[in-house]
């Protein structure tokens, strides 16, 4: 491993298309790709707020930015044809569990048919050599056991969001078997990550954005499900896995064409209350209250991933503990309005890479 799992110079000049680049993870991935010298094109809906990382980091002026819906097949395929990408990262999605209860049809259309449209665009674009399709850890049939789910475990999903992502996984596997299995075709993999936190996420009904909004307005942080256990991880952890996987697919497709888990260290498996307390502690002020709500939609109480495959086959491993994860996240929210946000993101990427160097050299 030359650079914490990333190969020096690999991304220089590579043509990369990112769907969902205006979103939380997509904006961070785009910044990292630019840092490594890739030529990045993004295709996505407009950012949701003027506080989003994409907006405050001025990414629209730093990359080829195309606003569009992945349900618009004509426009999507036109962007593929014009940008001639070599590598595709598909992140565009309806990503919220609670919203999926309110908008199930939209959730299935975006997460399933949208993924189908991207796969079709890949199939029709000869330049594409590698595609990494991002789904979620919630695609598994969750029995709420302490054992982490392996890539070979059954897919499922209680709520519309989770089941839509399980559908997307089945769709990706079908296309991989039907159209992307020979040496001449694009190398396709799907990736599943845990609860990802980091700066620039302002989505509704996510614990960290909800905490930050409350703290900034001087209100108590209100928790609706304080004892739910999640595998928390800093945004750069799974993104490094996605990048490493893309490199592996490029150089040795047969070994990496499959589904992959990118979860955190075991000590970052923690309750919502524990994370909220860490956010308040790092922010420096605030209080926490538990909401007593009736007739709330179902949300999983326990969910974790087995990352043995990524560690042993790909050579990827997480390096941040929970306290470091929360500290870096709160740092972004505390500082983004008083300094250049793009520079702040680059600084956090550098700090993370330094942590990776220490982690890999210690082995």
GROMACS .gro file of C-alpha atoms in nm:
model
  363
    1UNK     CA    1   0.000   0.000   0.000
    2UNK     CA    2   0.173   0.316  -0.122
    3UNK     CA    3  -0.048   0.586   0.025
    4UNK     CA    4  -0.272   0.440   0.296
    5UNK     CA    5  -0.419   0.205   0.038
    6UNK     CA    6  -0.437   0.466  -0.240
    7UNK     CA    7  -0.188   0.436  -0.524
    8UNK     CA    8   0.025   0.742  -0.583
    9UNK     CA    9  -0.063   0.916  -0.910
   10UNK     CA   10  -0.345   0.677  -1.003
   11UNK     CA   11  -0.616   0.945  -1.020
   12UNK     CA   12  -0.411   1.206  -1.204
   13UNK     CA   13  -0.597   1.287  -1.528
   14UNK     CA   14  -0.862   1.018  -1.481
   15UNK     CA   15  -1.206   1.121  -1.612
   16UNK     CA   16  -1.452   1.061  -1.329
   17UNK     CA   17  -1.829   1.106  -1.318
   18UNK     CA   18  -1.997   1.140  -0.978
   19UNK     CA   19  -2.376   1.124  -0.954
   20UNK     CA   20  -2.510   1.297  -0.644
   21UNK     CA   21  -2.207   1.526  -0.623
   22UNK     CA   22  -2.407   1.806  -0.459
   23UNK     CA   23  -2.490   1.580  -0.165
   24UNK     CA   24  -2.298   1.523   0.155
   25UNK     CA   25  -2.077   1.228   0.059
   26UNK     CA   26  -2.067   1.326  -0.308
   27UNK     CA   27  -1.924   1.670  -0.233
   28UNK     CA   28  -1.647   1.527  -0.013
   29UNK     CA   29  -1.565   1.264  -0.276
   30UNK     CA   30  -1.548   1.532  -0.547
   31UNK     CA   31  -1.308   1.743  -0.341
   32UNK     CA   32  -1.084   1.444  -0.273
   33UNK     CA   33  -1.081   1.341  -0.640
   34UNK     CA   34  -0.986   1.696  -0.744
   35UNK     CA   35  -0.710   1.697  -0.486
   36UNK     CA   36  -0.564   1.385  -0.650
   37UNK     CA   37  -0.579   1.538  -0.998
   38UNK     CA   38  -0.890   1.374  -1.144
   39UNK     CA   39  -1.106   1.550  -1.403
   40UNK     CA   40  -1.442   1.544  -1.223
   41UNK     CA   41  -1.789   1.583  -1.374
   42UNK     CA   42  -2.090   1.585  -1.143
   43UNK     CA   43  -2.455   1.509  -1.224
   44UNK     CA   44  -2.711   1.578  -0.954
   45UNK     CA   45  -3.011   1.774  -0.838
   46UNK     CA   46  -2.943   2.121  -0.699
   47UNK     CA   47  -2.813   2.130  -0.339
   48UNK     CA   48  -3.086   2.136  -0.076
   49UNK     CA   49  -2.960   2.436   0.122
   50UNK     CA   50  -2.712   2.721   0.088
   51UNK     CA   51  -2.520   2.572   0.382
   52UNK     CA   52  -2.446   2.242   0.205
   53UNK     CA   53  -2.081   2.152   0.167
   54UNK     CA   54  -2.115   2.172  -0.212
   55UNK     CA   55  -2.227   2.537  -0.189
   56UNK     CA   56  -1.999   2.673   0.083
   57UNK     CA   57  -1.698   2.499  -0.076
   58UNK     CA   58  -1.781   2.663  -0.414
   59UNK     CA   59  -1.762   2.330  -0.596
   60UNK     CA   60  -1.976   2.449  -0.889
   61UNK     CA   61  -1.682   2.662  -1.006
   62UNK     CA   62  -1.419   2.394  -0.939
   63UNK     CA   63  -1.559   2.105  -1.145
   64UNK     CA   64  -1.795   2.034  -1.434
   65UNK     CA   65  -2.128   2.076  -1.257
   66UNK     CA   66  -2.446   1.955  -1.428
   67UNK     CA   67  -2.783   1.980  -1.255
   68UNK     CA   68  -3.015   1.700  -1.354
   69UNK     CA   69  -3.234   1.416  -1.234
   70UNK     CA   70  -3.120   1.054  -1.271
   71UNK     CA   71  -3.477   0.979  -1.376
   72UNK     CA   72  -3.414   1.197  -1.684
   73UNK     CA   73  -3.255   0.927  -1.897
   74UNK     CA   74  -3.196   1.148  -2.201
   75UNK     CA   75  -3.004   1.412  -2.007
   76UNK     CA   76  -2.816   1.153  -1.802
   77UNK     CA   77  -2.698   0.964  -2.110
   78UNK     CA   78  -2.602   1.292  -2.278
   79UNK     CA   79  -2.375   1.379  -1.983
   80UNK     CA   80  -2.216   1.034  -2.002
   81UNK     CA   81  -2.154   1.077  -2.375
   82UNK     CA   82  -2.010   1.427  -2.338
   83UNK     CA   83  -1.785   1.358  -2.039
   84UNK     CA   84  -1.674   1.010  -2.154
   85UNK     CA   85  -1.596   0.898  -1.799
   86UNK     CA   86  -1.350   0.620  -1.726
   87UNK     CA   87  -1.471   0.576  -1.368
   88UNK     CA   88  -1.821   0.630  -1.230
   89UNK     CA   89  -1.930   0.673  -0.868
   90UNK     CA   90  -2.307   0.651  -0.830
   91UNK     CA   91  -2.426   0.825  -0.512
   92UNK     CA   92  -2.747   0.998  -0.626
   93UNK     CA   93  -3.032   0.872  -0.408
   94UNK     CA   94  -3.320   0.947  -0.176
   95UNK     CA   95  -3.114   0.875   0.137
   96UNK     CA   96  -3.352   0.920   0.433
   97UNK     CA   97  -3.544   0.646   0.615
   98UNK     CA   98  -3.811   0.871   0.765
   99UNK     CA   99  -3.873   1.056   0.439
  100UNK     CA  100  -3.922   0.722   0.265
  101UNK     CA  101  -4.231   0.661   0.479
  102UNK     CA  102  -4.373   0.991   0.353
  103UNK     CA  103  -4.263   0.951  -0.010
  104UNK     CA  104  -4.233   0.578  -0.086
  105UNK     CA  105  -4.297   0.609  -0.460
  106UNK     CA  106  -4.029   0.873  -0.504
  107UNK     CA  107  -3.790   0.666  -0.292
  108UNK     CA  108  -3.830   0.355  -0.508
  109UNK     CA  109  -3.818   0.554  -0.832
  110UNK     CA  110  -3.496   0.734  -0.741
  111UNK     CA  111  -3.316   0.446  -0.569
  112UNK     CA  112  -3.418   0.164  -0.803
  113UNK     CA  113  -3.511   0.313  -1.141
  114UNK     CA  114  -3.245   0.582  -1.099
  115UNK     CA  115  -2.984   0.310  -1.042
  116UNK     CA  116  -3.118   0.125  -1.347
  117UNK     CA  117  -3.074   0.440  -1.556
  118UNK     CA  118  -2.715   0.479  -1.441
  119UNK     CA  119  -2.639   0.114  -1.518
  120UNK     CA  120  -2.789   0.156  -1.865
  121UNK     CA  121  -2.581   0.469  -1.924
  122UNK     CA  122  -2.270   0.277  -1.819
  123UNK     CA  123  -2.362  -0.008  -2.053
  124UNK     CA  124  -2.397   0.234  -2.346
  125UNK     CA  125  -2.076   0.429  -2.275
  126UNK     CA  126  -1.767   0.253  -2.405
  127UNK     CA  127  -1.525   0.472  -2.211
  128UNK     CA  128  -1.642   0.344  -1.869
  129UNK     CA  129  -1.400   0.090  -1.724
  130UNK     CA  130  -1.502   0.099  -1.358
  131UNK     CA  131  -1.821   0.180  -1.165
  132UNK     CA  132  -1.871   0.190  -0.789
  133UNK     CA  133  -2.239   0.187  -0.694
  134UNK     CA  134  -2.313   0.320  -0.345
  135UNK     CA  135  -2.605   0.169  -0.152
  136UNK     CA  136  -2.627   0.133   0.230
  137UNK     CA  137  -2.576  -0.098   0.527
  138UNK     CA  138  -2.955  -0.097   0.564
  139UNK     CA  139  -2.990  -0.319   0.255
  140UNK     CA  140  -2.956  -0.630   0.472
  141UNK     CA  141  -3.245  -0.819   0.629
  142UNK     CA  142  -3.193  -0.677   0.977
  143UNK     CA  143  -3.252  -0.924   1.259
  144UNK     CA  144  -3.102  -0.678   1.512
  145UNK     CA  145  -2.831  -0.918   1.628
  146UNK     CA  146  -2.489  -0.817   1.758
  147UNK     CA  147  -2.317  -1.007   1.475
  148UNK     CA  148  -2.211  -0.783   1.190
  149UNK     CA  149  -2.371  -0.853   0.854
  150UNK     CA  150  -2.150  -1.011   0.588
  151UNK     CA  151  -2.175  -0.942   0.217
  152UNK     CA  152  -2.324  -1.290   0.169
  153UNK     CA  153  -2.611  -1.233   0.415
  154UNK     CA  154  -2.972  -1.204   0.287
  155UNK     CA  155  -3.091  -0.867   0.164
  156UNK     CA  156  -3.412  -0.714   0.293
  157UNK     CA  157  -3.545  -0.393   0.445
  158UNK     CA  158  -3.830  -0.309   0.681
  159UNK     CA  159  -3.891   0.045   0.558
  160UNK     CA  160  -3.923   0.174   0.198
  161UNK     CA  161  -3.573   0.328   0.200
  162UNK     CA  162  -3.399   0.011   0.317
  163UNK     CA  163  -3.592  -0.219   0.085
  164UNK     CA  164  -3.534   0.017  -0.210
  165UNK     CA  165  -3.161  -0.018  -0.151
  166UNK     CA  166  -3.192  -0.397  -0.130
  167UNK     CA  167  -3.373  -0.382  -0.465
  168UNK     CA  168  -3.088  -0.171  -0.603
  169UNK     CA  169  -2.835  -0.429  -0.483
  170UNK     CA  170  -3.022  -0.709  -0.660
  171UNK     CA  171  -3.042  -0.495  -0.972
  172UNK     CA  172  -2.668  -0.419  -0.965
  173UNK     CA  173  -2.585  -0.788  -0.921
  174UNK     CA  174  -2.813  -0.880  -1.211
  175UNK     CA  175  -2.648  -0.627  -1.443
  176UNK     CA  176  -2.303  -0.738  -1.328
  177UNK     CA  177  -2.389  -1.099  -1.418
  178UNK     CA  178  -2.574  -1.017  -1.739
  179UNK     CA  179  -2.369  -0.736  -1.895
  180UNK     CA  180  -2.049  -0.671  -1.698
  181UNK     CA  181  -1.891  -1.011  -1.643
  182UNK     CA  182  -1.635  -1.039  -1.922
  183UNK     CA  183  -1.291  -0.879  -1.942
  184UNK     CA  184  -1.399  -0.624  -2.204
  185UNK     CA  185  -1.692  -0.484  -2.004
  186UNK     CA  186  -1.695  -0.231  -1.721
  187UNK     CA  187  -1.603  -0.366  -1.377
  188UNK     CA  188  -1.896  -0.304  -1.139
  189UNK     CA  189  -1.908  -0.323  -0.759
  190UNK     CA  190  -2.156  -0.213  -0.493
  191UNK     CA  191  -2.060  -0.068  -0.155
  192UNK     CA  192  -2.241  -0.052   0.179
  193UNK     CA  193  -2.137   0.182   0.460
  194UNK     CA  194  -2.265   0.248   0.810
  195UNK     CA  195  -2.392   0.573   0.961
  196UNK     CA  196  -2.163   0.828   0.801
  197UNK     CA  197  -2.111   1.164   0.972
  198UNK     CA  198  -1.901   1.467   0.884
  199UNK     CA  199  -1.918   1.835   0.800
  200UNK     CA  200  -2.163   1.974   0.550
  201UNK     CA  201  -2.454   1.738   0.607
  202UNK     CA  202  -2.775   1.930   0.684
  203UNK     CA  203  -3.029   1.656   0.613
  204UNK     CA  204  -3.341   1.645   0.825
  205UNK     CA  205  -3.380   1.367   1.084
  206UNK     CA  206  -3.011   1.282   1.102
  207UNK     CA  207  -2.859   1.297   1.447
  208UNK     CA  208  -2.554   1.519   1.385
  209UNK     CA  209  -2.729   1.784   1.168
  210UNK     CA  210  -3.018   1.784   1.418
  211UNK     CA  211  -2.769   1.835   1.703
  212UNK     CA  212  -2.587   2.117   1.525
  213UNK     CA  213  -2.909   2.301   1.435
  214UNK     CA  214  -3.022   2.284   1.797
  215UNK     CA  215  -2.685   2.393   1.936
  216UNK     CA  216  -2.652   2.683   1.693
  217UNK     CA  217  -2.997   2.811   1.790
  218UNK     CA  218  -2.945   2.763   2.163
  219UNK     CA  219  -3.211   2.491   2.190
  220UNK     CA  220  -3.172   2.155   2.369
  221UNK     CA  221  -3.080   1.858   2.150
  222UNK     CA  222  -3.390   1.638   2.138
  223UNK     CA  223  -3.345   1.264   2.084
  224UNK     CA  224  -3.633   1.045   1.968
  225UNK     CA  225  -3.447   0.710   1.981
  226UNK     CA  226  -3.153   0.756   2.223
  227UNK     CA  227  -3.075   0.387   2.274
  228UNK     CA  228  -3.052   0.291   1.905
  229UNK     CA  229  -2.707   0.151   1.826
  230UNK     CA  230  -2.531   0.243   1.503
  231UNK     CA  231  -2.186   0.193   1.343
  232UNK     CA  232  -2.074   0.557   1.325
  233UNK     CA  233  -1.791   0.655   1.091
  234UNK     CA  234  -1.633   0.972   0.959
  235UNK     CA  235  -1.716   1.047   0.597
  236UNK     CA  236  -1.360   1.000   0.470
  237UNK     CA  237  -1.338   0.642   0.600
  238UNK     CA  238  -1.581   0.479   0.352
  239UNK     CA  239  -1.476   0.719   0.075
  240UNK     CA  240  -1.120   0.588   0.101
  241UNK     CA  241  -1.266   0.239   0.067
  242UNK     CA  242  -1.460   0.342  -0.244
  243UNK     CA  243  -1.145   0.491  -0.397
  244UNK     CA  244  -0.934   0.185  -0.316
  245UNK     CA  245  -1.201  -0.041  -0.461
  246UNK     CA  246  -1.213   0.161  -0.783
  247UNK     CA  247  -0.835   0.123  -0.815
  248UNK     CA  248  -0.866  -0.251  -0.758
  249UNK     CA  249  -1.142  -0.284  -1.016
  250UNK     CA  250  -0.931  -0.095  -1.268
  251UNK     CA  251  -0.626  -0.316  -1.225
  252UNK     CA  252  -0.776  -0.657  -1.138
  253UNK     CA  253  -1.149  -0.653  -1.206
  254UNK     CA  254  -1.217  -1.022  -1.151
  255UNK     CA  255  -1.112  -1.010  -0.788
  256UNK     CA  256  -1.327  -0.711  -0.692
  257UNK     CA  257  -1.654  -0.738  -0.891
  258UNK     CA  258  -1.894  -0.789  -0.597
  259UNK     CA  259  -2.054  -0.621  -0.296
  260UNK     CA  260  -1.841  -0.468  -0.019
  261UNK     CA  261  -1.895  -0.351   0.339
  262UNK     CA  262  -1.708  -0.045   0.466
  263UNK     CA  263  -1.792  -0.010   0.834
  264UNK     CA  264  -1.613   0.147   1.130
  265UNK     CA  265  -1.403   0.008   1.411
  266UNK     CA  266  -1.591  -0.189   1.674
  267UNK     CA  267  -1.543   0.087   1.932
  268UNK     CA  268  -1.746   0.328   1.718
  269UNK     CA  269  -2.055   0.111   1.757
  270UNK     CA  270  -2.246   0.336   1.995
  271UNK     CA  271  -2.589   0.463   2.089
  272UNK     CA  272  -2.746   0.778   1.955
  273UNK     CA  273  -2.725   0.925   2.305
  274UNK     CA  274  -2.349   0.859   2.326
  275UNK     CA  275  -2.290   1.036   1.994
  276UNK     CA  276  -2.512   1.330   2.087
  277UNK     CA  277  -2.324   1.370   2.416
  278UNK     CA  278  -1.993   1.366   2.226
  279UNK     CA  279  -2.123   1.633   1.986
  280UNK     CA  280  -2.230   1.857   2.275
  281UNK     CA  281  -1.898   1.802   2.453
  282UNK     CA  282  -1.694   1.893   2.145
  283UNK     CA  283  -1.918   2.188   2.063
  284UNK     CA  284  -1.856   2.325   2.411
  285UNK     CA  285  -2.213   2.391   2.520
  286UNK     CA  286  -2.568   2.259   2.502
  287UNK     CA  287  -2.803   2.011   2.666
  288UNK     CA  288  -2.990   1.695   2.570
  289UNK     CA  289  -3.355   1.598   2.612
  290UNK     CA  290  -3.537   1.278   2.516
  291UNK     CA  291  -3.861   1.320   2.321
  292UNK     CA  292  -4.153   1.096   2.412
  293UNK     CA  293  -4.324   1.052   2.076
  294UNK     CA  294  -4.611   0.819   1.993
  295UNK     CA  295  -4.682   0.641   1.664
  296UNK     CA  296  -4.334   0.697   1.528
  297UNK     CA  297  -4.230   0.501   1.216
  298UNK     CA  298  -4.013   0.197   1.275
  299UNK     CA  299  -3.637   0.250   1.285
  300UNK     CA  300  -3.379  -0.022   1.346
  301UNK     CA  301  -3.252  -0.051   1.702
  302UNK     CA  302  -2.925  -0.230   1.620
  303UNK     CA  303  -2.727  -0.254   1.298
  304UNK     CA  304  -2.359  -0.329   1.232
  305UNK     CA  305  -2.137  -0.456   0.951
  306UNK     CA  306  -1.870  -0.724   0.920
  307UNK     CA  307  -1.574  -0.568   0.737
  308UNK     CA  308  -1.351  -0.878   0.722
  309UNK     CA  309  -1.367  -0.893   0.342
  310UNK     CA  310  -1.258  -0.531   0.292
  311UNK     CA  311  -0.977  -0.573   0.543
  312UNK     CA  312  -0.841  -0.906   0.417
  313UNK     CA  313  -0.901  -0.879   0.041
  314UNK     CA  314  -0.879  -0.506  -0.030
  315UNK     CA  315  -0.642  -0.407   0.250
  316UNK     CA  316  -0.876  -0.134   0.376
  317UNK     CA  317  -0.937  -0.067   0.742
  318UNK     CA  318  -1.086   0.222   0.942
  319UNK     CA  319  -0.844   0.428   1.147
  320UNK     CA  320  -1.055   0.674   1.349
  321UNK     CA  321  -1.217   0.603   1.684
  322UNK     CA  322  -1.549   0.753   1.788
  323UNK     CA  323  -1.404   1.054   1.969
  324UNK     CA  324  -1.187   1.145   1.668
  325UNK     CA  325  -1.483   1.098   1.435
  326UNK     CA  326  -1.705   1.334   1.633
  327UNK     CA  327  -1.425   1.586   1.694
  328UNK     CA  328  -1.348   1.624   1.321
  329UNK     CA  329  -1.718   1.647   1.241
  330UNK     CA  330  -1.791   1.920   1.497
  331UNK     CA  331  -1.476   2.106   1.390
  332UNK     CA  332  -1.621   2.152   1.041
  333UNK     CA  333  -1.955   2.286   1.168
  334UNK     CA  334  -1.783   2.516   1.416
  335UNK     CA  335  -1.538   2.661   1.162
  336UNK     CA  336  -1.695   2.651   0.815
  337UNK     CA  337  -1.856   2.998   0.836
  338UNK     CA  338  -1.536   3.168   0.955
  339UNK     CA  339  -1.284   3.021   0.707
  340UNK     CA  340  -1.277   2.899   0.347
  341UNK     CA  341  -1.475   2.576   0.352
  342UNK     CA  342  -1.291   2.418   0.059
  343UNK     CA  343  -0.962   2.476   0.240
  344UNK     CA  344  -1.117   2.335   0.558
  345UNK     CA  345  -1.215   2.017   0.373
  346UNK     CA  346  -0.867   1.983   0.224
  347UNK     CA  347  -0.714   2.029   0.569
  348UNK     CA  348  -0.935   1.756   0.712
  349UNK     CA  349  -0.844   1.523   0.424
  350UNK     CA  350  -0.475   1.586   0.495
  351UNK     CA  351  -0.523   1.529   0.868
  352UNK     CA  352  -0.711   1.208   0.795
  353UNK     CA  353  -0.440   1.085   0.557
  354UNK     CA  354  -0.179   1.155   0.822
  355UNK     CA  355  -0.381   0.944   1.065
  356UNK     CA  356  -0.394   0.670   0.801
  357UNK     CA  357  -0.016   0.684   0.760
  358UNK     CA  358   0.026   0.636   1.132
  359UNK     CA  359  -0.228   0.354   1.138
  360UNK     CA  360  -0.076   0.161   0.848
  361UNK     CA  361   0.284   0.213   0.956
  362UNK     CA  362   0.200   0.079   1.303
  363UNK     CA  363   0.110  -0.262   1.163
   0.00000   0.00000   0.00000
